[in-house]
Amino acid sequence: MIAKPTVSDLGVDPAAQVWHRSGHGDGAIEVAFVRVGGARSAASANAPASADTPALGSADTPAPGSADTPAPALASADAQEWVLMRVAGDPEQRVLVFDRHEWECFLDGARNGEFDDAAAGP
């Protein structure tokens, strides 16, 4: 099994990303989309996604590579898209890294109510 990369492994500067927020204030979930590798080089991971990037969870969002492609594919000729997630106000500034397949599975679960019981509370 190949270990999942960290933000440092990807060479990504979280401060240079365009973050999409789920709400306001501390505790809001923030998500950023980055491409690493390929013709654009790892340095392009610090450039924000273009304005034509589809909305968070959009069905039109392309899924580069396939689910069978091992992660990370940093040395491949094609750029790989990663999804970064953090919680606003986290004093440790932790950032989670998901490959595109993991992100699509998460969105599918959310759309299908897999987390509804957890959201209902005790």
PDB file of N, CA, C and O in Angstrom, residues 26-100:
ATOM      1  N   ASP A  26     -15.029  30.254  12.930  1.00  0.00           N
ATOM      2  CA  ASP A  26     -14.289  29.057  13.304  1.00  0.00           C
ATOM      3  C   ASP A  26     -15.192  27.834  13.231  1.00  0.00           C
ATOM      4  O   ASP A  26     -16.374  27.898  13.553  1.00  0.00           O
ATOM      5  N   GLY A  27     -14.625  26.733  12.791  1.00  0.00           N
ATOM      6  CA  GLY A  27     -15.365  25.485  12.673  1.00  0.00           C
ATOM      7  C   GLY A  27     -15.918  25.227  11.276  1.00  0.00           C
ATOM      8  O   GLY A  27     -16.353  24.127  10.976  1.00  0.00           O
ATOM      9  N   ALA A  28     -15.901  26.252  10.410  1.00  0.00           N
ATOM     10  CA  ALA A  28     -16.357  26.056   9.030  1.00  0.00           C
ATOM     11  C   ALA A  28     -15.360  25.151   8.311  1.00  0.00           C
ATOM     12  O   ALA A  28     -14.157  25.206   8.549  1.00  0.00           O
ATOM     13  N   ILE A  29     -15.854  24.308   7.440  1.00  0.00           N
ATOM     14  CA  ILE A  29     -15.001  23.443   6.627  1.00  0.00           C
ATOM     15  C   ILE A  29     -14.545  24.238   5.404  1.00  0.00           C
ATOM     16  O   ILE A  29     -15.347  24.912   4.773  1.00  0.00           O
ATOM     17  N   GLU A  30     -13.259  24.146   5.089  1.00  0.00           N
ATOM     18  CA  GLU A  30     -12.705  24.807   3.916  1.00  0.00           C
ATOM     19  C   GLU A  30     -12.075  23.751   3.015  1.00  0.00           C
ATOM     20  O   GLU A  30     -11.419  22.827   3.501  1.00  0.00           O
ATOM     21  N   VAL A  31     -12.281  23.907   1.706  1.00  0.00           N
ATOM     22  CA  VAL A  31     -11.774  22.951   0.727  1.00  0.00           C
ATOM     23  C   VAL A  31     -11.064  23.707  -0.390  1.00  0.00           C
ATOM     24  O   VAL A  31     -11.540  24.754  -0.831  1.00  0.00           O
ATOM     25  N   ALA A  32      -9.926  23.180  -0.833  1.00  0.00           N
ATOM     26  CA  ALA A  32      -9.184  23.739  -1.965  1.00  0.00           C
ATOM     27  C   ALA A  32      -8.829  22.599  -2.914  1.00  0.00           C
ATOM     28  O   ALA A  32      -8.617  21.468  -2.488  1.00  0.00           O
ATOM     29  N   PHE A  33      -8.769  22.912  -4.200  1.00  0.00           N
ATOM     30  CA  PHE A  33      -8.426  21.941  -5.225  1.00  0.00           C
ATOM     31  C   PHE A  33      -7.082  22.332  -5.833  1.00  0.00           C
ATOM     32  O   PHE A  33      -6.894  23.482  -6.224  1.00  0.00           O
ATOM     33  N   VAL A  34      -6.130  21.380  -5.901  1.00  0.00           N
ATOM     34  CA  VAL A  34      -4.810  21.656  -6.466  1.00  0.00           C
ATOM     35  C   VAL A  34      -4.436  20.553  -7.447  1.00  0.00           C
ATOM     36  O   VAL A  34      -4.876  19.423  -7.325  1.00  0.00           O
ATOM     37  N   ARG A  35      -3.620  20.930  -8.425  1.00  0.00           N
ATOM     38  CA  ARG A  35      -3.039  19.961  -9.365  1.00  0.00           C
ATOM     39  C   ARG A  35      -1.543  19.931  -9.123  1.00  0.00           C
ATOM     40  O   ARG A  35      -0.919  20.975  -8.990  1.00  0.00           O
ATOM     41  N   VAL A  36      -0.996  18.732  -9.091  1.00  0.00           N
ATOM     42  CA  VAL A  36       0.432  18.553  -8.847  1.00  0.00           C
ATOM     43  C   VAL A  36       0.988  17.624  -9.904  1.00  0.00           C
ATOM     44  O   VAL A  36       0.373  16.623 -10.246  1.00  0.00           O
ATOM     45  N   GLY A  37       2.182  17.957 -10.408  1.00  0.00           N
ATOM     46  CA  GLY A  37       2.857  17.101 -11.376  1.00  0.00           C
ATOM     47  C   GLY A  37       2.500  17.487 -12.797  1.00  0.00           C
ATOM     48  O   GLY A  37       1.833  18.473 -13.047  1.00  0.00           O
ATOM     49  N   GLY A  38       2.967  16.677 -13.724  1.00  0.00           N
ATOM     50  CA  GLY A  38       2.665  16.906 -15.131  1.00  0.00           C
ATOM     51  C   GLY A  38       3.408  18.097 -15.689  1.00  0.00           C
ATOM     52  O   GLY A  38       4.374  18.597 -15.121  1.00  0.00           O
ATOM     53  N   ALA A  39       2.921  18.572 -16.808  1.00  0.00           N
ATOM     54  CA  ALA A  39       3.588  19.646 -17.535  1.00  0.00           C
ATOM     55  C   ALA A  39       3.627  20.951 -16.754  1.00  0.00           C
ATOM     56  O   ALA A  39       4.518  21.758 -16.940  1.00  0.00           O
ATOM     57  N   ARG A  40       2.676  21.161 -15.858  1.00  0.00           N
ATOM     58  CA  ARG A  40       2.627  22.410 -15.103  1.00  0.00           C
ATOM     59  C   ARG A  40       3.659  22.432 -13.987  1.00  0.00           C
ATOM     60  O   ARG A  40       3.926  23.479 -13.448  1.00  0.00           O
ATOM     61  N   SER A  41       4.196  21.297 -13.584  1.00  0.00           N
ATOM     62  CA  SER A  41       5.201  21.141 -12.528  1.00  0.00           C
ATOM     63  C   SER A  41       4.609  21.276 -11.145  1.00  0.00           C
ATOM     64  O   SER A  41       3.541  21.829 -10.953  1.00  0.00           O
ATOM     65  N   ALA A  42       5.351  20.775 -10.164  1.00  0.00           N
ATOM     66  CA  ALA A  42       4.899  20.829  -8.779  1.00  0.00           C
ATOM     67  C   ALA A  42       4.753  22.256  -8.294  1.00  0.00           C
ATOM     68  O   ALA A  42       3.941  22.538  -7.427  1.00  0.00           O
ATOM     69  N   ALA A  43       5.509  23.198  -8.851  1.00  0.00           N
ATOM     70  CA  ALA A  43       5.400  24.595  -8.431  1.00  0.00           C
ATOM     71  C   ALA A  43       4.009  25.139  -8.731  1.00  0.00           C
ATOM     72  O   ALA A  43       3.530  26.028  -8.041  1.00  0.00           O
ATOM     73  N   SER A  44       3.334  24.588  -9.742  1.00  0.00           N
ATOM     74  CA  SER A  44       1.994  25.066 -10.072  1.00  0.00           C
ATOM     75  C   SER A  44       0.982  24.694  -9.009  1.00  0.00           C
ATOM     76  O   SER A  44      -0.121  25.217  -8.995  1.00  0.00           O
ATOM     77  N   ALA A  45       1.348  23.811  -8.095  1.00  0.00           N
ATOM     78  CA  ALA A  45       0.433  23.457  -7.010  1.00  0.00           C
ATOM     79  C   ALA A  45       0.147  24.646  -6.112  1.00  0.00           C
ATOM     80  O   ALA A  45      -0.846  24.680  -5.418  1.00  0.00           O
ATOM     81  N   ASN A  46       1.032  25.642  -6.147  1.00  0.00           N
ATOM     82  CA  ASN A  46       0.820  26.827  -5.327  1.00  0.00           C
ATOM     83  C   ASN A  46      -0.006  27.881  -6.031  1.00  0.00           C
ATOM     84  O   ASN A  46      -0.340  28.894  -5.446  1.00  0.00           O
ATOM     85  N   ALA A  47      -0.345  27.636  -7.293  1.00  0.00           N
ATOM     86  CA  ALA A  47      -1.213  28.563  -8.010  1.00  0.00           C
ATOM     87  C   ALA A  47      -2.662  28.151  -7.775  1.00  0.00           C
ATOM     88  O   ALA A  47      -2.999  26.984  -7.863  1.00  0.00           O
ATOM     89  N   PRO A  48      -3.533  29.098  -7.461  1.00  0.00           N
ATOM     90  CA  PRO A  48      -4.933  28.758  -7.240  1.00  0.00           C
ATOM     91  C   PRO A  48      -5.561  28.193  -8.503  1.00  0.00           C
ATOM     92  O   PRO A  48      -5.123  28.478  -9.614  1.00  0.00           O
ATOM     93  N   ALA A  49      -6.610  27.391  -8.297  1.00  0.00           N
ATOM     94  CA  ALA A  49      -7.357  26.853  -9.430  1.00  0.00           C
ATOM     95  C   ALA A  49      -7.963  28.009 -10.211  1.00  0.00           C
ATOM     96  O   ALA A  49      -8.246  29.065  -9.667  1.00  0.00           O
ATOM     97  N   SER A  50      -8.176  27.799 -11.499  1.00  0.00           N
ATOM     98  CA  SER A  50      -8.718  28.866 -12.325  1.00  0.00           C
ATOM     99  C   SER A  50     -10.174  29.136 -11.974  1.00  0.00           C
ATOM    100  O   SER A  50     -10.852  28.328 -11.350  1.00  0.00           O
ATOM    101  N   ALA A  51     -10.663  30.279 -12.421  1.00  0.00           N
ATOM    102  CA  ALA A  51     -12.038  30.684 -12.122  1.00  0.00           C
ATOM    103  C   ALA A  51     -13.053  29.762 -12.769  1.00  0.00           C
ATOM    104  O   ALA A  51     -14.203  29.715 -12.348  1.00  0.00           O
ATOM    105  N   ASP A  52     -12.638  28.999 -13.794  1.00  0.00           N
ATOM    106  CA  ASP A  52     -13.582  28.099 -14.442  1.00  0.00           C
ATOM    107  C   ASP A  52     -13.635  26.728 -13.776  1.00  0.00           C
ATOM    108  O   ASP A  52     -14.258  25.813 -14.285  1.00  0.00           O
ATOM    109  N   THR A  53     -13.002  26.591 -12.611  1.00  0.00           N
ATOM    110  CA  THR A  53     -13.076  25.343 -11.861  1.00  0.00           C
ATOM    111  C   THR A  53     -14.514  25.142 -11.406  1.00  0.00           C
ATOM    112  O   THR A  53     -15.112  26.052 -10.838  1.00  0.00           O
ATOM    113  N   PRO A  54     -15.129  23.957 -11.652  1.00  0.00           N
ATOM    114  CA  PRO A  54     -16.510  23.726 -11.244  1.00  0.00           C
ATOM    115  C   PRO A  54     -16.692  23.872  -9.737  1.00  0.00           C
ATOM    116  O   PRO A  54     -15.751  23.736  -8.967  1.00  0.00           O
ATOM    117  N   ALA A  55     -17.905  24.145  -9.348  1.00  0.00           N
ATOM    118  CA  ALA A  55     -18.241  24.344  -7.940  1.00  0.00           C
ATOM    119  C   ALA A  55     -17.974  23.085  -7.134  1.00  0.00           C
ATOM    120  O   ALA A  55     -17.959  21.976  -7.666  1.00  0.00           O
ATOM    121  N   LEU A  56     -17.790  23.269  -5.832  1.00  0.00           N
ATOM    122  CA  LEU A  56     -17.543  22.181  -4.901  1.00  0.00           C
ATOM    123  C   LEU A  56     -18.595  21.094  -5.064  1.00  0.00           C
ATOM    124  O   LEU A  56     -19.781  21.356  -4.930  1.00  0.00           O
ATOM    125  N   GLY A  57     -18.174  19.880  -5.410  1.00  0.00           N
ATOM    126  CA  GLY A  57     -19.084  18.759  -5.533  1.00  0.00           C
ATOM    127  C   GLY A  57     -19.870  18.722  -6.822  1.00  0.00           C
ATOM    128  O   GLY A  57     -20.781  17.934  -6.976  1.00  0.00           O
ATOM    129  N   SER A  58     -19.526  19.562  -7.775  1.00  0.00           N
ATOM    130  CA  SER A  58     -20.247  19.608  -9.036  1.00  0.00           C
ATOM    131  C   SER A  58     -20.076  18.309  -9.811  1.00  0.00           C
ATOM    132  O   SER A  58     -19.006  17.732  -9.857  1.00  0.00           O
ATOM    133  N   ALA A  59     -21.158  17.856 -10.425  1.00  0.00           N
ATOM    134  CA  ALA A  59     -21.099  16.644 -11.245  1.00  0.00           C
ATOM    135  C   ALA A  59     -20.252  16.873 -12.484  1.00  0.00           C
ATOM    136  O   ALA A  59     -19.799  15.924 -13.114  1.00  0.00           O
ATOM    137  N   ASP A  60     -20.033  18.142 -12.859  1.00  0.00           N
ATOM    138  CA  ASP A  60     -19.232  18.462 -14.029  1.00  0.00           C
ATOM    139  C   ASP A  60     -17.740  18.472 -13.739  1.00  0.00           C
ATOM    140  O   ASP A  60     -16.935  18.654 -14.625  1.00  0.00           O
ATOM    141  N   THR A  61     -17.358  18.306 -12.472  1.00  0.00           N
ATOM    142  CA  THR A  61     -15.959  18.317 -12.108  1.00  0.00           C
ATOM    143  C   THR A  61     -15.281  17.084 -12.690  1.00  0.00           C
ATOM    144  O   THR A  61     -15.705  15.971 -12.430  1.00  0.00           O
ATOM    145  N   PRO A  62     -14.230  17.260 -13.513  1.00  0.00           N
ATOM    146  CA  PRO A  62     -13.563  16.097 -14.094  1.00  0.00           C
ATOM    147  C   PRO A  62     -12.815  15.291 -13.040  1.00  0.00           C
ATOM    148  O   PRO A  62     -12.366  15.836 -12.043  1.00  0.00           O
ATOM    149  N   ALA A  63     -12.725  13.997 -13.258  1.00  0.00           N
ATOM    150  CA  ALA A  63     -11.990  13.111 -12.347  1.00  0.00           C
ATOM    151  C   ALA A  63     -10.745  12.612 -13.064  1.00  0.00           C
ATOM    152  O   ALA A  63     -10.794  11.619 -13.776  1.00  0.00           O
ATOM    153  N   PRO A  64      -9.620  13.334 -12.944  1.00  0.00           N
ATOM    154  CA  PRO A  64      -8.422  12.902 -13.641  1.00  0.00           C
ATOM    155  C   PRO A  64      -7.940  11.548 -13.151  1.00  0.00           C
ATOM    156  O   PRO A  64      -8.054  11.249 -11.978  1.00  0.00           O
ATOM    157  N   GLY A  65      -7.398  10.740 -14.051  1.00  0.00           N
ATOM    158  CA  GLY A  65      -6.922   9.416 -13.678  1.00  0.00           C
ATOM    159  C   GLY A  65      -8.091   8.491 -13.404  1.00  0.00           C
ATOM    160  O   GLY A  65      -9.236   8.820 -13.617  1.00  0.00           O
ATOM    161  N   SER A  66      -7.793   7.318 -12.916  1.00  0.00           N
ATOM    162  CA  SER A  66      -8.848   6.377 -12.575  1.00  0.00           C
ATOM    163  C   SER A  66      -8.683   5.926 -11.141  1.00  0.00           C
ATOM    164  O   SER A  66      -7.655   6.158 -10.523  1.00  0.00           O
ATOM    165  N   ALA A  67      -9.688   5.244 -10.634  1.00  0.00           N
ATOM    166  CA  ALA A  67      -9.635   4.746  -9.256  1.00  0.00           C
ATOM    167  C   ALA A  67      -8.521   3.711  -9.096  1.00  0.00           C
ATOM    168  O   ALA A  67      -8.083   3.451  -7.994  1.00  0.00           O
ATOM    169  N   ASP A  68      -8.086   3.125 -10.206  1.00  0.00           N
ATOM    170  CA  ASP A  68      -7.045   2.103 -10.148  1.00  0.00           C
ATOM    171  C   ASP A  68      -5.636   2.680 -10.134  1.00  0.00           C
ATOM    172  O   ASP A  68      -4.672   1.949  -9.985  1.00  0.00           O
ATOM    173  N   THR A  69      -5.506   3.999 -10.295  1.00  0.00           N
ATOM    174  CA  THR A  69      -4.200   4.629 -10.300  1.00  0.00           C
ATOM    175  C   THR A  69      -3.718   4.795  -8.870  1.00  0.00           C
ATOM    176  O   THR A  69      -4.413   5.387  -8.066  1.00  0.00           O
ATOM    177  N   PRO A  70      -2.551   4.245  -8.530  1.00  0.00           N
ATOM    178  CA  PRO A  70      -2.072   4.389  -7.158  1.00  0.00           C
ATOM    179  C   PRO A  70      -1.727   5.841  -6.846  1.00  0.00           C
ATOM    180  O   PRO A  70      -1.297   6.576  -7.708  1.00  0.00           O
ATOM    181  N   ALA A  71      -1.908   6.232  -5.606  1.00  0.00           N
ATOM    182  CA  ALA A  71      -1.558   7.580  -5.172  1.00  0.00           C
ATOM    183  C   ALA A  71      -0.299   7.484  -4.326  1.00  0.00           C
ATOM    184  O   ALA A  71      -0.117   6.511  -3.621  1.00  0.00           O
ATOM    185  N   PRO A  72       0.576   8.437  -4.341  1.00  0.00           N
ATOM    186  CA  PRO A  72       0.545   9.605  -5.199  1.00  0.00           C
ATOM    187  C   PRO A  72       1.214   9.352  -6.537  1.00  0.00           C
ATOM    188  O   PRO A  72       2.160   8.597  -6.621  1.00  0.00           O
ATOM    189  N   ALA A  73       0.752  10.010  -7.553  1.00  0.00           N
ATOM    190  CA  ALA A  73       1.336   9.871  -8.885  1.00  0.00           C
ATOM    191  C   ALA A  73       2.094  11.145  -9.216  1.00  0.00           C
ATOM    192  O   ALA A  73       1.856  11.786 -10.217  1.00  0.00           O
ATOM    193  N   LEU A  74       2.992  11.538  -8.340  1.00  0.00           N
ATOM    194  CA  LEU A  74       3.688  12.804  -8.488  1.00  0.00           C
ATOM    195  C   LEU A  74       4.669  12.798  -9.650  1.00  0.00           C
ATOM    196  O   LEU A  74       4.965  13.833 -10.202  1.00  0.00           O
ATOM    197  N   ALA A  75       5.176  11.635 -10.016  1.00  0.00           N
ATOM    198  CA  ALA A  75       6.191  11.582 -11.063  1.00  0.00           C
ATOM    199  C   ALA A  75       5.596  11.312 -12.439  1.00  0.00           C
ATOM    200  O   ALA A  75       6.312  11.251 -13.412  1.00  0.00           O
ATOM    201  N   SER A  76       4.291  11.175 -12.537  1.00  0.00           N
ATOM    202  CA  SER A  76       3.674  10.860 -13.818  1.00  0.00           C
ATOM    203  C   SER A  76       3.688  12.066 -14.741  1.00  0.00           C
ATOM    204  O   SER A  76       3.863  13.195 -14.307  1.00  0.00           O
ATOM    205  N   ALA A  77       3.471  11.820 -16.029  1.00  0.00           N
ATOM    206  CA  ALA A  77       3.427  12.900 -17.006  1.00  0.00           C
ATOM    207  C   ALA A  77       2.163  13.735 -16.847  1.00  0.00           C
ATOM    208  O   ALA A  77       2.135  14.893 -17.224  1.00  0.00           O
ATOM    209  N   ASP A  78       1.114  13.155 -16.333  1.00  0.00           N
ATOM    210  CA  ASP A  78      -0.147  13.865 -16.160  1.00  0.00           C
ATOM    211  C   ASP A  78      -0.237  14.435 -14.753  1.00  0.00           C
ATOM    212  O   ASP A  78       0.156  13.803 -13.786  1.00  0.00           O
ATOM    213  N   ALA A  79      -0.807  15.626 -14.656  1.00  0.00           N
ATOM    214  CA  ALA A  79      -1.021  16.226 -13.344  1.00  0.00           C
ATOM    215  C   ALA A  79      -2.109  15.444 -12.623  1.00  0.00           C
ATOM    216  O   ALA A  79      -3.029  14.921 -13.239  1.00  0.00           O
ATOM    217  N   GLN A  80      -1.997  15.358 -11.313  1.00  0.00           N
ATOM    218  CA  GLN A  80      -3.012  14.700 -10.505  1.00  0.00           C
ATOM    219  C   GLN A  80      -3.678  15.749  -9.639  1.00  0.00           C
ATOM    220  O   GLN A  80      -3.017  16.604  -9.054  1.00  0.00           O
ATOM    221  N   GLU A  81      -4.993  15.676  -9.549  1.00  0.00           N
ATOM    222  CA  GLU A  81      -5.738  16.625  -8.730  1.00  0.00           C
ATOM    223  C   GLU A  81      -5.893  16.078  -7.322  1.00  0.00           C
ATOM    224  O   GLU A  81      -6.192  14.906  -7.127  1.00  0.00           O
ATOM    225  N   TRP A  82      -5.685  16.953  -6.353  1.00  0.00           N
ATOM    226  CA  TRP A  82      -5.838  16.627  -4.945  1.00  0.00           C
ATOM    227  C   TRP A  82      -6.838  17.582  -4.332  1.00  0.00           C
ATOM    228  O   TRP A  82      -6.962  18.726  -4.756  1.00  0.00           O
ATOM    229  N   VAL A  83      -7.543  17.129  -3.332  1.00  0.00           N
ATOM    230  CA  VAL A  83      -8.486  17.962  -2.602  1.00  0.00           C
ATOM    231  C   VAL A  83      -7.936  18.138  -1.187  1.00  0.00           C
ATOM    232  O   VAL A  83      -7.628  17.164  -0.511  1.00  0.00           O
ATOM    233  N   LEU A  84      -7.793  19.384  -0.780  1.00  0.00           N
ATOM    234  CA  LEU A  84      -7.310  19.714   0.551  1.00  0.00           C
ATOM    235  C   LEU A  84      -8.493  20.157   1.398  1.00  0.00           C
ATOM    236  O   LEU A  84      -9.343  20.906   0.921  1.00  0.00           O
ATOM    237  N   MET A  85      -8.552  19.700   2.640  1.00  0.00           N
ATOM    238  CA  MET A  85      -9.647  20.072   3.525  1.00  0.00           C
ATOM    239  C   MET A  85      -9.064  20.493   4.871  1.00  0.00           C
ATOM    240  O   MET A  85      -8.139  19.856   5.375  1.00  0.00           O
ATOM    241  N   ARG A  86      -9.622  21.569   5.412  1.00  0.00           N
ATOM    242  CA  ARG A  86      -9.213  22.025   6.742  1.00  0.00           C
ATOM    243  C   ARG A  86     -10.415  22.619   7.461  1.00  0.00           C
ATOM    244  O   ARG A  86     -11.454  22.865   6.862  1.00  0.00           O
ATOM    245  N   VAL A  87     -10.247  22.834   8.765  1.00  0.00           N
ATOM    246  CA  VAL A  87     -11.281  23.448   9.587  1.00  0.00           C
ATOM    247  C   VAL A  87     -10.811  24.852   9.930  1.00  0.00           C
ATOM    248  O   VAL A  87      -9.710  25.033  10.474  1.00  0.00           O
ATOM    249  N   ALA A  88     -11.624  25.851   9.607  1.00  0.00           N
ATOM    250  CA  ALA A  88     -11.275  27.239   9.907  1.00  0.00           C
ATOM    251  C   ALA A  88     -11.076  27.409  11.407  1.00  0.00           C
ATOM    252  O   ALA A  88     -11.853  26.889  12.211  1.00  0.00           O
ATOM    253  N   GLY A  89     -10.027  28.100  11.765  1.00  0.00           N
ATOM    254  CA  GLY A  89      -9.755  28.369  13.171  1.00  0.00           C
ATOM    255  C   GLY A  89      -9.000  27.272  13.888  1.00  0.00           C
ATOM    256  O   GLY A  89      -8.751  27.389  15.088  1.00  0.00           O
ATOM    257  N   ASP A  90      -8.607  26.207  13.200  1.00  0.00           N
ATOM    258  CA  ASP A  90      -7.844  25.128  13.832  1.00  0.00           C
ATOM    259  C   ASP A  90      -6.484  25.676  14.238  1.00  0.00           C
ATOM    260  O   ASP A  90      -5.695  26.084  13.379  1.00  0.00           O
ATOM    261  N   PRO A  91      -6.187  25.716  15.546  1.00  0.00           N
ATOM    262  CA  PRO A  91      -4.910  26.288  15.983  1.00  0.00           C
ATOM    263  C   PRO A  91      -3.697  25.522  15.462  1.00  0.00           C
ATOM    264  O   PRO A  91      -2.619  26.088  15.318  1.00  0.00           O
ATOM    265  N   GLU A  92      -3.857  24.238  15.139  1.00  0.00           N
ATOM    266  CA  GLU A  92      -2.747  23.444  14.606  1.00  0.00           C
ATOM    267  C   GLU A  92      -2.643  23.538  13.090  1.00  0.00           C
ATOM    268  O   GLU A  92      -1.725  22.992  12.495  1.00  0.00           O
ATOM    269  N   GLN A  93      -3.625  24.187  12.450  1.00  0.00           N
ATOM    270  CA  GLN A  93      -3.662  24.383  10.999  1.00  0.00           C
ATOM    271  C   GLN A  93      -3.482  23.090  10.218  1.00  0.00           C
ATOM    272  O   GLN A  93      -2.760  23.039   9.216  1.00  0.00           O
ATOM    273  N   ARG A  94      -4.134  22.023  10.684  1.00  0.00           N
ATOM    274  CA  ARG A  94      -4.039  20.726  10.001  1.00  0.00           C
ATOM    275  C   ARG A  94      -4.790  20.774   8.674  1.00  0.00           C
ATOM    276  O   ARG A  94      -5.832  21.406   8.562  1.00  0.00           O
ATOM    277  N   VAL A  95      -4.239  20.096   7.681  1.00  0.00           N
ATOM    278  CA  VAL A  95      -4.851  20.005   6.361  1.00  0.00           C
ATOM    279  C   VAL A  95      -4.907  18.533   5.970  1.00  0.00           C
ATOM    280  O   VAL A  95      -3.893  17.844   5.976  1.00  0.00           O
ATOM    281  N   LEU A  96      -6.098  18.063   5.642  1.00  0.00           N
ATOM    282  CA  LEU A  96      -6.270  16.689   5.162  1.00  0.00           C
ATOM    283  C   LEU A  96      -6.119  16.680   3.648  1.00  0.00           C
ATOM    284  O   LEU A  96      -6.509  17.639   2.973  1.00  0.00           O
ATOM    285  N   VAL A  97      -5.578  15.596   3.107  1.00  0.00           N
ATOM    286  CA  VAL A  97      -5.361  15.461   1.668  1.00  0.00           C
ATOM    287  C   VAL A  97      -6.162  14.264   1.166  1.00  0.00           C
ATOM    288  O   VAL A  97      -6.061  13.166   1.715  1.00  0.00           O
ATOM    289  N   PHE A  98      -6.954  14.492   0.113  1.00  0.00           N
ATOM    290  CA  PHE A  98      -7.751  13.424  -0.494  1.00  0.00           C
ATOM    291  C   PHE A  98      -7.448  13.377  -1.983  1.00  0.00           C
ATOM    292  O   PHE A  98      -7.327  14.426  -2.626  1.00  0.00           O
ATOM    293  N   ASP A  99      -7.372  12.160  -2.538  1.00  0.00           N
ATOM    294  CA  ASP A  99      -7.274  12.086  -3.992  1.00  0.00           C
ATOM    295  C   ASP A  99      -8.682  12.265  -4.557  1.00  0.00           C
ATOM    296  O   ASP A  99      -9.667  12.296  -3.832  1.00  0.00           O
ATOM    297  N   ARG A 100      -8.765  12.423  -5.852  1.00  0.00           N
ATOM    298  CA  ARG A 100     -10.060  12.736  -6.484  1.00  0.00           C
ATOM    299  C   ARG A 100     -11.093  11.626  -6.241  1.00  0.00           C
ATOM    300  O   ARG A 100     -12.259  11.914  -6.022  1.00  0.00           O
TER     301      ARG A 100
END
